[in-house]
GROMACS .gro file of C-alpha atoms in nm:
model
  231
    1UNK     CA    1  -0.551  13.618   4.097
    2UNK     CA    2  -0.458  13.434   4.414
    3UNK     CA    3  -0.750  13.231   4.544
    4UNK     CA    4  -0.837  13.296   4.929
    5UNK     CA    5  -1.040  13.003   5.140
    6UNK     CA    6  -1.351  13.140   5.259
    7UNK     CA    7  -1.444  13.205   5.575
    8UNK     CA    8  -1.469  12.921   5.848
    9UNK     CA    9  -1.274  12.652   5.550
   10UNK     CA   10  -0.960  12.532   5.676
   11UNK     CA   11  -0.626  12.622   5.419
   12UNK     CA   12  -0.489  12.273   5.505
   13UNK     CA   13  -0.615  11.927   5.385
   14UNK     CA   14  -0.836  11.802   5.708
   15UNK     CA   15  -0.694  11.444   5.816
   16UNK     CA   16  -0.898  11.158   5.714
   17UNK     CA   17  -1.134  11.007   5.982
   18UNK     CA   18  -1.073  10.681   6.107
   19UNK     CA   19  -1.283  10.410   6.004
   20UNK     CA   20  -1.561  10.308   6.217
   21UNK     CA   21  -1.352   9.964   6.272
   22UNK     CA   22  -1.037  10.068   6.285
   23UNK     CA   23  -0.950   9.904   6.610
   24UNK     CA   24  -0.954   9.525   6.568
   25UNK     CA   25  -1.188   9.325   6.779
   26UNK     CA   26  -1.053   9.087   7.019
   27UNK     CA   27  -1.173   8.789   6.794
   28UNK     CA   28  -0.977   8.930   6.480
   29UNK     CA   29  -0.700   8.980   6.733
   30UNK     CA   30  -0.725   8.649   6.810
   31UNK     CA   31  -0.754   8.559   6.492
   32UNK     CA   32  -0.390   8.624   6.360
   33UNK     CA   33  -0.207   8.446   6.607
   34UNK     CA   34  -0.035   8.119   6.593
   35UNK     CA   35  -0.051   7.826   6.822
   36UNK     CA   36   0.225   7.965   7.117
   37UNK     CA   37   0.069   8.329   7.105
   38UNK     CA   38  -0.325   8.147   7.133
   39UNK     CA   39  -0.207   7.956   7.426
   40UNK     CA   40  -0.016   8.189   7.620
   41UNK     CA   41  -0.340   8.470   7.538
   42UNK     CA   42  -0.555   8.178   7.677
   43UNK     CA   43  -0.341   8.140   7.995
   44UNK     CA   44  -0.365   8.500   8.030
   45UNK     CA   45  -0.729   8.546   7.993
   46UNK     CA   46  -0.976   8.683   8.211
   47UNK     CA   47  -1.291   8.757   8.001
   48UNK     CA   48  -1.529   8.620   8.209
   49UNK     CA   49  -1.530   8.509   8.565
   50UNK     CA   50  -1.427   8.196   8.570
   51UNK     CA   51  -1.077   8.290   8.546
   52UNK     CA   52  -1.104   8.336   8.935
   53UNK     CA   53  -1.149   8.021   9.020
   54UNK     CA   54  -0.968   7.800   8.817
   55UNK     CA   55  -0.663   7.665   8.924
   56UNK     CA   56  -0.476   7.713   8.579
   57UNK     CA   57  -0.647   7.723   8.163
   58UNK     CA   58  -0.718   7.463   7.974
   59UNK     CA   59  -0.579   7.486   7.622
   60UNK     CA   60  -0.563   7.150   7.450
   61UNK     CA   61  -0.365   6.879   7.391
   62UNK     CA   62  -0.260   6.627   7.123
   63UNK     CA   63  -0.128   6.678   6.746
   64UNK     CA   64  -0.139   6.992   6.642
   65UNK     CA   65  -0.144   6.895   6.256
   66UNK     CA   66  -0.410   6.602   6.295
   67UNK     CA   67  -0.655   6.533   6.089
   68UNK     CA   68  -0.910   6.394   6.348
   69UNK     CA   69  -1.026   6.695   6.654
   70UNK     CA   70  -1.227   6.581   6.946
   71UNK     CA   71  -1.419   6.871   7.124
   72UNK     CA   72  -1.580   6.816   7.432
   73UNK     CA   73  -1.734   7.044   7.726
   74UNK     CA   74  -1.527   7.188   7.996
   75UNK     CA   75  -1.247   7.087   8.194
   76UNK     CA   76  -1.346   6.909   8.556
   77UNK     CA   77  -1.170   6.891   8.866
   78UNK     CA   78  -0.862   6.693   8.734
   79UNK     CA   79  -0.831   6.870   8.409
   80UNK     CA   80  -0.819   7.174   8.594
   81UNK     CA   81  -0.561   7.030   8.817
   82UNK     CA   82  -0.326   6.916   8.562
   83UNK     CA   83  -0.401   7.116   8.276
   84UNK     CA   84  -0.521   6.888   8.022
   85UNK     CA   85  -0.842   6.824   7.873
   86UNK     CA   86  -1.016   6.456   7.943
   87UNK     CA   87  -0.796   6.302   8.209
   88UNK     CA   88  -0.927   6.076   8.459
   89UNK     CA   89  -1.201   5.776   8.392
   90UNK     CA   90  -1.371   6.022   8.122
   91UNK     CA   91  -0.992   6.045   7.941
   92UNK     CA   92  -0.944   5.670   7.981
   93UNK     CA   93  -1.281   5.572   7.847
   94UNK     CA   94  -1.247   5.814   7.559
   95UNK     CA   95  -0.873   5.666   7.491
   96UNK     CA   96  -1.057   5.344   7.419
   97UNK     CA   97  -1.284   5.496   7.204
   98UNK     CA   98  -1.008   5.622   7.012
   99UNK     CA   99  -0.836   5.296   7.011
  100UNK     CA  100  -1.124   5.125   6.887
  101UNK     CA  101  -1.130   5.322   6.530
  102UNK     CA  102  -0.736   5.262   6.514
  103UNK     CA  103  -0.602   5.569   6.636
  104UNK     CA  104  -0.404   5.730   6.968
  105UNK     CA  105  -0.459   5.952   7.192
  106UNK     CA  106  -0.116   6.111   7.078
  107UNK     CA  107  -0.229   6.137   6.698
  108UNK     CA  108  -0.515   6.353   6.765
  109UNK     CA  109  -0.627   6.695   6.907
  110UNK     CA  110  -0.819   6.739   7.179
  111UNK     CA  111  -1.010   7.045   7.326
  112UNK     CA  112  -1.324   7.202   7.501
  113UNK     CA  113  -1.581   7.435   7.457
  114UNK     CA  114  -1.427   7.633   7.773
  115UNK     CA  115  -1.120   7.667   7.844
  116UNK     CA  116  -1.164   7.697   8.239
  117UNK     CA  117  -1.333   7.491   8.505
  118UNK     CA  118  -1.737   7.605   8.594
  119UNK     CA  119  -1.760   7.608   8.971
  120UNK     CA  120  -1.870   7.239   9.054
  121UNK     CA  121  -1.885   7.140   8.711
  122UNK     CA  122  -2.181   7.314   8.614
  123UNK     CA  123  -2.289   7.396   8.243
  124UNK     CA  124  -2.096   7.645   8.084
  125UNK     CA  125  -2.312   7.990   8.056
  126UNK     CA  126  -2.361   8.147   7.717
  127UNK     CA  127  -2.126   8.453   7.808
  128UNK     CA  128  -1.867   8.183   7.920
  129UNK     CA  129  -1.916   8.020   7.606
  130UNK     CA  130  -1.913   8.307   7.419
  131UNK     CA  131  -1.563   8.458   7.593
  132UNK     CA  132  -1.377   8.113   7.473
  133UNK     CA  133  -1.530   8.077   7.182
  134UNK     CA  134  -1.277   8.230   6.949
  135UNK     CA  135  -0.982   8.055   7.061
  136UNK     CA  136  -1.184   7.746   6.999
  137UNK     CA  137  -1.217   7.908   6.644
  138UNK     CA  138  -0.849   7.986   6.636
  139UNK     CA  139  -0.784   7.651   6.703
  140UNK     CA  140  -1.002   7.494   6.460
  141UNK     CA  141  -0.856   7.775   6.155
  142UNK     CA  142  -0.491   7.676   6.249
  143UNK     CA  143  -0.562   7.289   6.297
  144UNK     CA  144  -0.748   7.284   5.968
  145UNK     CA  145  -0.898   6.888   6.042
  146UNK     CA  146  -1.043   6.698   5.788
  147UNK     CA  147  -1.288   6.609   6.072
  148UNK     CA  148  -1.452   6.707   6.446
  149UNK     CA  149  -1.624   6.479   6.657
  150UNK     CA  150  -1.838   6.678   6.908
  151UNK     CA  151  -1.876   6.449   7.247
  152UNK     CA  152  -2.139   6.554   7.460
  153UNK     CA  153  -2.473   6.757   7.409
  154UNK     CA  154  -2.284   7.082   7.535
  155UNK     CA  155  -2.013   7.049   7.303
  156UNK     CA  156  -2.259   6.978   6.984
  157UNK     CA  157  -2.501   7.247   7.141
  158UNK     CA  158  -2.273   7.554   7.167
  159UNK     CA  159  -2.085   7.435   6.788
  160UNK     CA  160  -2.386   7.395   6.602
  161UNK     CA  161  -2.601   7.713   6.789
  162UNK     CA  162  -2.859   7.488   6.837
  163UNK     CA  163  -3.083   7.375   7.147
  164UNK     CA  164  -3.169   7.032   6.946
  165UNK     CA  165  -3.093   6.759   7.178
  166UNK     CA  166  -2.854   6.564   7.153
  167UNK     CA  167  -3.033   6.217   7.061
  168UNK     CA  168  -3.170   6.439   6.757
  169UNK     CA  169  -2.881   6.573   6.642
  170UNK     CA  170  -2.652   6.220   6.637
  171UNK     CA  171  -2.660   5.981   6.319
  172UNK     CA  172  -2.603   6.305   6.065
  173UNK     CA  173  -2.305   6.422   5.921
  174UNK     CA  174  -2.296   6.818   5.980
  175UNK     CA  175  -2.051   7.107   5.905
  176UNK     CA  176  -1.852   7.351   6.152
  177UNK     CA  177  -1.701   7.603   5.902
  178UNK     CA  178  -1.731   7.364   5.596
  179UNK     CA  179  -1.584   7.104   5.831
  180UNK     CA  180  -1.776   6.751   5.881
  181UNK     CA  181  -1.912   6.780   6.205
  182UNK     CA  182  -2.072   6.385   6.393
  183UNK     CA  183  -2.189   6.411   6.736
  184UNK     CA  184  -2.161   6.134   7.072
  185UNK     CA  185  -2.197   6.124   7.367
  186UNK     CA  186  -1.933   6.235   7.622
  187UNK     CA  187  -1.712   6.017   7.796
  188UNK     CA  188  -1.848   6.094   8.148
  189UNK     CA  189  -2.221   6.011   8.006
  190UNK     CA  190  -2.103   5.633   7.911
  191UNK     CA  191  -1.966   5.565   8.249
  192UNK     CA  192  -2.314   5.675   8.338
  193UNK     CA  193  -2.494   5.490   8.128
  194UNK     CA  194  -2.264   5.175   7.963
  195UNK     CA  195  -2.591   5.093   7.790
  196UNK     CA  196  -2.531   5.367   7.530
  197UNK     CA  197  -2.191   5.243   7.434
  198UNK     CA  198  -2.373   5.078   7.149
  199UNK     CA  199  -2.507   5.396   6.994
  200UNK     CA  200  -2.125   5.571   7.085
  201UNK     CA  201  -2.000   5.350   6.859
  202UNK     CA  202  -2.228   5.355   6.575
  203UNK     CA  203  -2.158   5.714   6.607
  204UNK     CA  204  -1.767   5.664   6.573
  205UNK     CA  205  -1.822   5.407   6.256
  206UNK     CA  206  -2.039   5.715   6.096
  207UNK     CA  207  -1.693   5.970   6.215
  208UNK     CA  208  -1.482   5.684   6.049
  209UNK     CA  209  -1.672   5.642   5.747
  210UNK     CA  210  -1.689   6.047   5.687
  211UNK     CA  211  -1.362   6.062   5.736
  212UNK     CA  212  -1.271   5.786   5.473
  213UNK     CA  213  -1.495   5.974   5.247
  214UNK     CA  214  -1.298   6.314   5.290
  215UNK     CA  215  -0.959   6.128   5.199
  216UNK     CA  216  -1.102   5.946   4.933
  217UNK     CA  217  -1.216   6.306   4.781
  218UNK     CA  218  -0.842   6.428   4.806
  219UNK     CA  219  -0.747   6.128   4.597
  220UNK     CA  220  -0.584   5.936   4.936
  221UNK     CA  221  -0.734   5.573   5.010
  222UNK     CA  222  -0.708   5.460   5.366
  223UNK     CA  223  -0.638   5.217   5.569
  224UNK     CA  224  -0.955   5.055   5.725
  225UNK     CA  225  -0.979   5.148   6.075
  226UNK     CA  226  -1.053   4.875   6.362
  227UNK     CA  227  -1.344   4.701   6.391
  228UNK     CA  228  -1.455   4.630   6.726
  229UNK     CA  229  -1.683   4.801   6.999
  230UNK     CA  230  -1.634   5.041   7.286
  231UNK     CA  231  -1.494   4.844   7.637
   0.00000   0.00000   0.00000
């Protein structure tokens, strides 16, 4: 005998309901794109307000298959300008630093924790922070470096969620991601206060040093780096 569906049960297979996550969040969004598509969504982005003041985004700059990545806060007033992170007396003094381990400005990568200008250079907020923070993630996933330096207590703040300060959290070796993470102090600080050049560069031996030890645990010995100190 034919069987009938009872009363109030549909004859035809109900569709299936869509998962709960089915629409991708903007950070797995951002998540699958490569280095053009990240910096033309960055240009384009307006997730929090600061996107209506600055003058143009901030993406980064530098090698985009080094090994070293230097992360600092926000762009200023002439990064905003020209569109490139640590210009000025801050870029100089940290082009120094760079030179001082043996390497160029032009062999490594260099970003921010925001990708737009605060309003008079004020720190980032958390939602700012927050809004960037997964290009900064893209970034890091598609770099792949062997190692970050954090420069600046905002930078090493908002990387390592932490409100340590920043005198507490230099001198250790610690991990972004599985990544060995050392923390300084930002360019702009030292032109502050030249009297902590000394500790900057301790803290750029203990970057070298890590860094050595990474290569050596790939099987690759390297060159020494500079010795020297911090002009």
């Amino acid at each position: 005998p034919a069987i009938h569906a009872g009363p109030g049960v549909s004859q035809h297979p109900s569709a299936p309901l869509p998962a709960a996550d089915a629409t991708p969040s903007r950070a797995d969004e951002i998540g699958g794109l490569d280095w053009d598509e990240l910096e033309f969504r960055v240009a384009k982005c307006k997730a929090c307000g600061l996107h209506a003041t600055r003058t143009q985004t901030v993406f980064g700059v530098g090698d985009r298959s080094a090994s070293w990545l230097i992360i600092g806060e926000a762009p200023g007033e002439q990064e905003d300008l020209r569109g490139e992170p640590f210009v000025g007396r801050a870029g100089q003094l940290l082009n120094e630093m760079l030179r001082a381990i043996g390497l160029a400005r032009e062999t490594v990568y260099i970003a921010n924790i925001l990708k737009c200008r605060p309003p008079r250079n004020r720190d980032p907020d958390r939602t700012e922070a927050e809004s960037c923070e997964p290009f900064l993630h893209r970034q890091i996933a598609l770099l792949k470096p062997v190692i970050i330096v954090a420069a600046g207590r905002i930078a090493a703040q908002n990387l390592l969620k932490t409100t340590t300060p920043i005198g507490k959290l230099r001198g250790s070796v610690h991990r972004y991601q599985g990544i060995p993470l050392v923390v300084t102090y930002h360019p702009a600080y030292l032109l502050r206060s030249p009297g902590e050049k000394r500790r900057a560069w301790d803290d750029l031996q203990l970057a070298v040093k890590t860094f050595r030890e990474q290569q050596q645990q790939k099987g690759n010995v390297v060159s020494s780096c500079s010795n020297g100190s911090i002009g």
